[in-house]
């Protein structure tokens, strides 16, 4: 009985958190990010100001309401993986959890994407948030480099490259989907993109001899999706 009550409380907290985040996005879209206050968001969500701050440190945090929970799910995927499972497959399952977070509410994800395009400071915040996933994947692949990469003198470097490449594939697919207003089977696209990366990173058995090396020179302010697209085309070519 205690477990059910605890679960119910968590569900109510999750709904409140989502309502605050949805109200924030709606107000940002209607009157602009800079002109929206915490008090307005709280009023629109039907909660007190102190309740807002119980869930979010500030209004910019309301734009990324699900990342902490998703990060925990990703960590659980990596920590709970079978010791014999191929490491890149485990990382793919982890990055799929991130994609599913966005796909669970396409309308909100598209609205968030458009807002981030308009407010550079928020884009920087998104990059910082997403980098946490890459660090998890990098650490996992480094810990399993012998199976992910094989006995290779550059295994640590290649493990980091593999993690970055899979995250880049996810980001590329996600942005293409968001630009298309959340239409289409985004999970199938991710599976295809990660398949391209995996085929280039490793042959059967995890040996990276003969793997492609791609150097892409871009502007410092280049759109990450543009960079990922150029890498993808180079790998496919």
PDB file of C-alpha atoms in Angstrom, residues 69-190:
ATOM      1  CA  UNK A  69      14.809  11.756 -15.232  1.00  0.00           C
ATOM      2  CA  UNK A  70      15.949  10.675 -18.687  1.00  0.00           C
ATOM      3  CA  UNK A  71      19.592  10.814 -17.622  1.00  0.00           C
ATOM      4  CA  UNK A  72      18.746   8.461 -14.774  1.00  0.00           C
ATOM      5  CA  UNK A  73      17.015   6.067 -17.200  1.00  0.00           C
ATOM      6  CA  UNK A  74      20.000   6.129 -19.528  1.00  0.00           C
ATOM      7  CA  UNK A  75      22.344   5.409 -16.625  1.00  0.00           C
ATOM      8  CA  UNK A  76      20.093   2.493 -15.625  1.00  0.00           C
ATOM      9  CA  UNK A  77      20.295   1.076 -19.157  1.00  0.00           C
ATOM     10  CA  UNK A  78      24.083   1.197 -19.080  1.00  0.00           C
ATOM     11  CA  UNK A  79      24.431  -0.075 -15.513  1.00  0.00           C
ATOM     12  CA  UNK A  80      21.944  -2.893 -16.037  1.00  0.00           C
ATOM     13  CA  UNK A  81      23.325  -4.167 -19.330  1.00  0.00           C
ATOM     14  CA  UNK A  82      24.367  -7.788 -19.600  1.00  0.00           C
ATOM     15  CA  UNK A  83      28.120  -8.178 -19.372  1.00  0.00           C
ATOM     16  CA  UNK A  84      28.102 -10.095 -22.670  1.00  0.00           C
ATOM     17  CA  UNK A  85      26.024  -7.573 -24.629  1.00  0.00           C
ATOM     18  CA  UNK A  86      27.912  -5.743 -27.353  1.00  0.00           C
ATOM     19  CA  UNK A  87      28.746  -2.291 -25.871  1.00  0.00           C
ATOM     20  CA  UNK A  88      27.691  -0.258 -28.902  1.00  0.00           C
ATOM     21  CA  UNK A  89      24.300  -1.974 -28.753  1.00  0.00           C
ATOM     22  CA  UNK A  90      23.991  -0.904 -25.125  1.00  0.00           C
ATOM     23  CA  UNK A  91      24.871   2.681 -26.000  1.00  0.00           C
ATOM     24  CA  UNK A  92      22.288   2.622 -28.787  1.00  0.00           C
ATOM     25  CA  UNK A  93      19.623   1.527 -26.314  1.00  0.00           C
ATOM     26  CA  UNK A  94      20.711   4.379 -24.083  1.00  0.00           C
ATOM     27  CA  UNK A  95      20.541   7.070 -26.759  1.00  0.00           C
ATOM     28  CA  UNK A  96      17.152   5.710 -27.824  1.00  0.00           C
ATOM     29  CA  UNK A  97      15.848   6.603 -24.358  1.00  0.00           C
ATOM     30  CA  UNK A  98      16.860  10.210 -25.000  1.00  0.00           C
ATOM     31  CA  UNK A  99      15.085  10.245 -28.337  1.00  0.00           C
ATOM     32  CA  UNK A 100      11.946   8.772 -26.806  1.00  0.00           C
ATOM     33  CA  UNK A 101      11.857  11.636 -24.320  1.00  0.00           C
ATOM     34  CA  UNK A 102      11.455  14.089 -27.193  1.00  0.00           C
ATOM     35  CA  UNK A 103       9.135  11.835 -29.201  1.00  0.00           C
ATOM     36  CA  UNK A 104       6.776  11.402 -26.243  1.00  0.00           C
ATOM     37  CA  UNK A 105       5.457  14.952 -26.773  1.00  0.00           C
ATOM     38  CA  UNK A 106       6.209  16.098 -30.338  1.00  0.00           C
ATOM     39  CA  UNK A 107       4.273  19.359 -30.009  1.00  0.00           C
ATOM     40  CA  UNK A 108       6.212  20.479 -26.939  1.00  0.00           C
ATOM     41  CA  UNK A 109       9.511  19.316 -28.430  1.00  0.00           C
ATOM     42  CA  UNK A 110       8.937  21.313 -31.625  1.00  0.00           C
ATOM     43  CA  UNK A 111       7.938  24.406 -29.627  1.00  0.00           C
ATOM     44  CA  UNK A 112      11.069  24.025 -27.492  1.00  0.00           C
ATOM     45  CA  UNK A 113      13.252  23.633 -30.567  1.00  0.00           C
ATOM     46  CA  UNK A 114      11.871  26.823 -32.115  1.00  0.00           C
ATOM     47  CA  UNK A 115      12.415  28.714 -28.889  1.00  0.00           C
ATOM     48  CA  UNK A 116      16.008  27.530 -28.623  1.00  0.00           C
ATOM     49  CA  UNK A 117      16.656  28.701 -32.165  1.00  0.00           C
ATOM     50  CA  UNK A 118      15.517  32.183 -31.149  1.00  0.00           C
ATOM     51  CA  UNK A 119      17.406  32.488 -27.856  1.00  0.00           C
ATOM     52  CA  UNK A 120      21.151  31.768 -28.208  1.00  0.00           C
ATOM     53  CA  UNK A 121      21.700  31.532 -24.458  1.00  0.00           C
ATOM     54  CA  UNK A 122      19.184  28.709 -24.269  1.00  0.00           C
ATOM     55  CA  UNK A 123      20.904  26.879 -27.101  1.00  0.00           C
ATOM     56  CA  UNK A 124      24.113  26.984 -25.068  1.00  0.00           C
ATOM     57  CA  UNK A 125      22.197  25.561 -22.130  1.00  0.00           C
ATOM     58  CA  UNK A 126      20.865  22.746 -24.302  1.00  0.00           C
ATOM     59  CA  UNK A 127      24.376  21.871 -25.433  1.00  0.00           C
ATOM     60  CA  UNK A 128      25.474  21.659 -21.799  1.00  0.00           C
ATOM     61  CA  UNK A 129      22.500  19.459 -20.935  1.00  0.00           C
ATOM     62  CA  UNK A 130      23.057  17.088 -23.848  1.00  0.00           C
ATOM     63  CA  UNK A 131      26.775  16.814 -23.066  1.00  0.00           C
ATOM     64  CA  UNK A 132      25.858  14.887 -19.918  1.00  0.00           C
ATOM     65  CA  UNK A 133      24.590  12.010 -22.042  1.00  0.00           C
ATOM     66  CA  UNK A 134      27.770  11.941 -24.071  1.00  0.00           C
ATOM     67  CA  UNK A 135      29.859  11.754 -20.900  1.00  0.00           C
ATOM     68  CA  UNK A 136      27.833   8.750 -19.743  1.00  0.00           C
ATOM     69  CA  UNK A 137      28.321   6.959 -23.055  1.00  0.00           C
ATOM     70  CA  UNK A 138      32.016   7.822 -23.197  1.00  0.00           C
ATOM     71  CA  UNK A 139      32.598   6.481 -19.696  1.00  0.00           C
ATOM     72  CA  UNK A 140      30.705   3.295 -20.514  1.00  0.00           C
ATOM     73  CA  UNK A 141      32.642   2.663 -23.722  1.00  0.00           C
ATOM     74  CA  UNK A 142      35.946   3.439 -22.028  1.00  0.00           C
ATOM     75  CA  UNK A 143      35.094   0.907 -19.319  1.00  0.00           C
ATOM     76  CA  UNK A 144      34.275  -1.661 -22.022  1.00  0.00           C
ATOM     77  CA  UNK A 145      36.793  -0.583 -24.654  1.00  0.00           C
ATOM     78  CA  UNK A 146      38.285  -4.052 -25.001  1.00  0.00           C
ATOM     79  CA  UNK A 147      34.928  -5.441 -26.166  1.00  0.00           C
ATOM     80  CA  UNK A 148      33.655  -2.320 -27.945  1.00  0.00           C
ATOM     81  CA  UNK A 149      36.841  -1.569 -29.816  1.00  0.00           C
ATOM     82  CA  UNK A 150      39.010  -4.653 -29.546  1.00  0.00           C
ATOM     83  CA  UNK A 151      42.654  -4.956 -28.576  1.00  0.00           C
ATOM     84  CA  UNK A 152      43.810  -1.718 -30.147  1.00  0.00           C
ATOM     85  CA  UNK A 153      46.426   0.737 -28.932  1.00  0.00           C
ATOM     86  CA  UNK A 154      44.087   3.639 -29.638  1.00  0.00           C
ATOM     87  CA  UNK A 155      41.082   2.036 -27.944  1.00  0.00           C
ATOM     88  CA  UNK A 156      40.502   4.894 -25.446  1.00  0.00           C
ATOM     89  CA  UNK A 157      40.529   7.492 -28.218  1.00  0.00           C
ATOM     90  CA  UNK A 158      38.275   5.400 -30.432  1.00  0.00           C
ATOM     91  CA  UNK A 159      35.853   4.792 -27.568  1.00  0.00           C
ATOM     92  CA  UNK A 160      35.452   8.551 -27.156  1.00  0.00           C
ATOM     93  CA  UNK A 161      35.032   8.975 -30.908  1.00  0.00           C
ATOM     94  CA  UNK A 162      32.356   6.262 -30.944  1.00  0.00           C
ATOM     95  CA  UNK A 163      30.394   7.939 -28.140  1.00  0.00           C
ATOM     96  CA  UNK A 164      30.602  11.336 -29.825  1.00  0.00           C
ATOM     97  CA  UNK A 165      29.575   9.876 -33.192  1.00  0.00           C
ATOM     98  CA  UNK A 166      26.487   8.156 -31.796  1.00  0.00           C
ATOM     99  CA  UNK A 167      25.421  11.325 -29.984  1.00  0.00           C
ATOM    100  CA  UNK A 168      25.978  13.291 -33.205  1.00  0.00           C
ATOM    101  CA  UNK A 169      23.812  10.794 -35.100  1.00  0.00           C
ATOM    102  CA  UNK A 170      21.061  11.227 -32.516  1.00  0.00           C
ATOM    103  CA  UNK A 171      21.280  15.022 -32.661  1.00  0.00           C
ATOM    104  CA  UNK A 172      21.179  15.019 -36.446  1.00  0.00           C
ATOM    105  CA  UNK A 173      18.114  12.775 -36.615  1.00  0.00           C
ATOM    106  CA  UNK A 174      16.356  14.705 -33.852  1.00  0.00           C
ATOM    107  CA  UNK A 175      16.881  18.086 -35.497  1.00  0.00           C
ATOM    108  CA  UNK A 176      15.702  16.818 -38.867  1.00  0.00           C
ATOM    109  CA  UNK A 177      12.574  15.459 -37.186  1.00  0.00           C
ATOM    110  CA  UNK A 178      11.942  18.700 -35.297  1.00  0.00           C
ATOM    111  CA  UNK A 179      12.368  20.756 -38.466  1.00  0.00           C
ATOM    112  CA  UNK A 180       9.721  18.513 -40.029  1.00  0.00           C
ATOM    113  CA  UNK A 181       7.349  19.463 -37.163  1.00  0.00           C
ATOM    114  CA  UNK A 182       7.739  16.098 -35.454  1.00  0.00           C
ATOM    115  CA  UNK A 183       6.424  14.065 -38.381  1.00  0.00           C
ATOM    116  CA  UNK A 184       7.658  10.598 -39.275  1.00  0.00           C
ATOM    117  CA  UNK A 185       9.162   7.577 -37.543  1.00  0.00           C
ATOM    118  CA  UNK A 186      12.065   9.170 -35.716  1.00  0.00           C
ATOM    119  CA  UNK A 187      13.138   5.932 -33.993  1.00  0.00           C
ATOM    120  CA  UNK A 188      13.560   4.203 -37.351  1.00  0.00           C
ATOM    121  CA  UNK A 189      15.667   7.120 -38.540  1.00  0.00           C
ATOM    122  CA  UNK A 190      17.857   6.875 -35.453  1.00  0.00           C
TER     123      UNK A 190
END
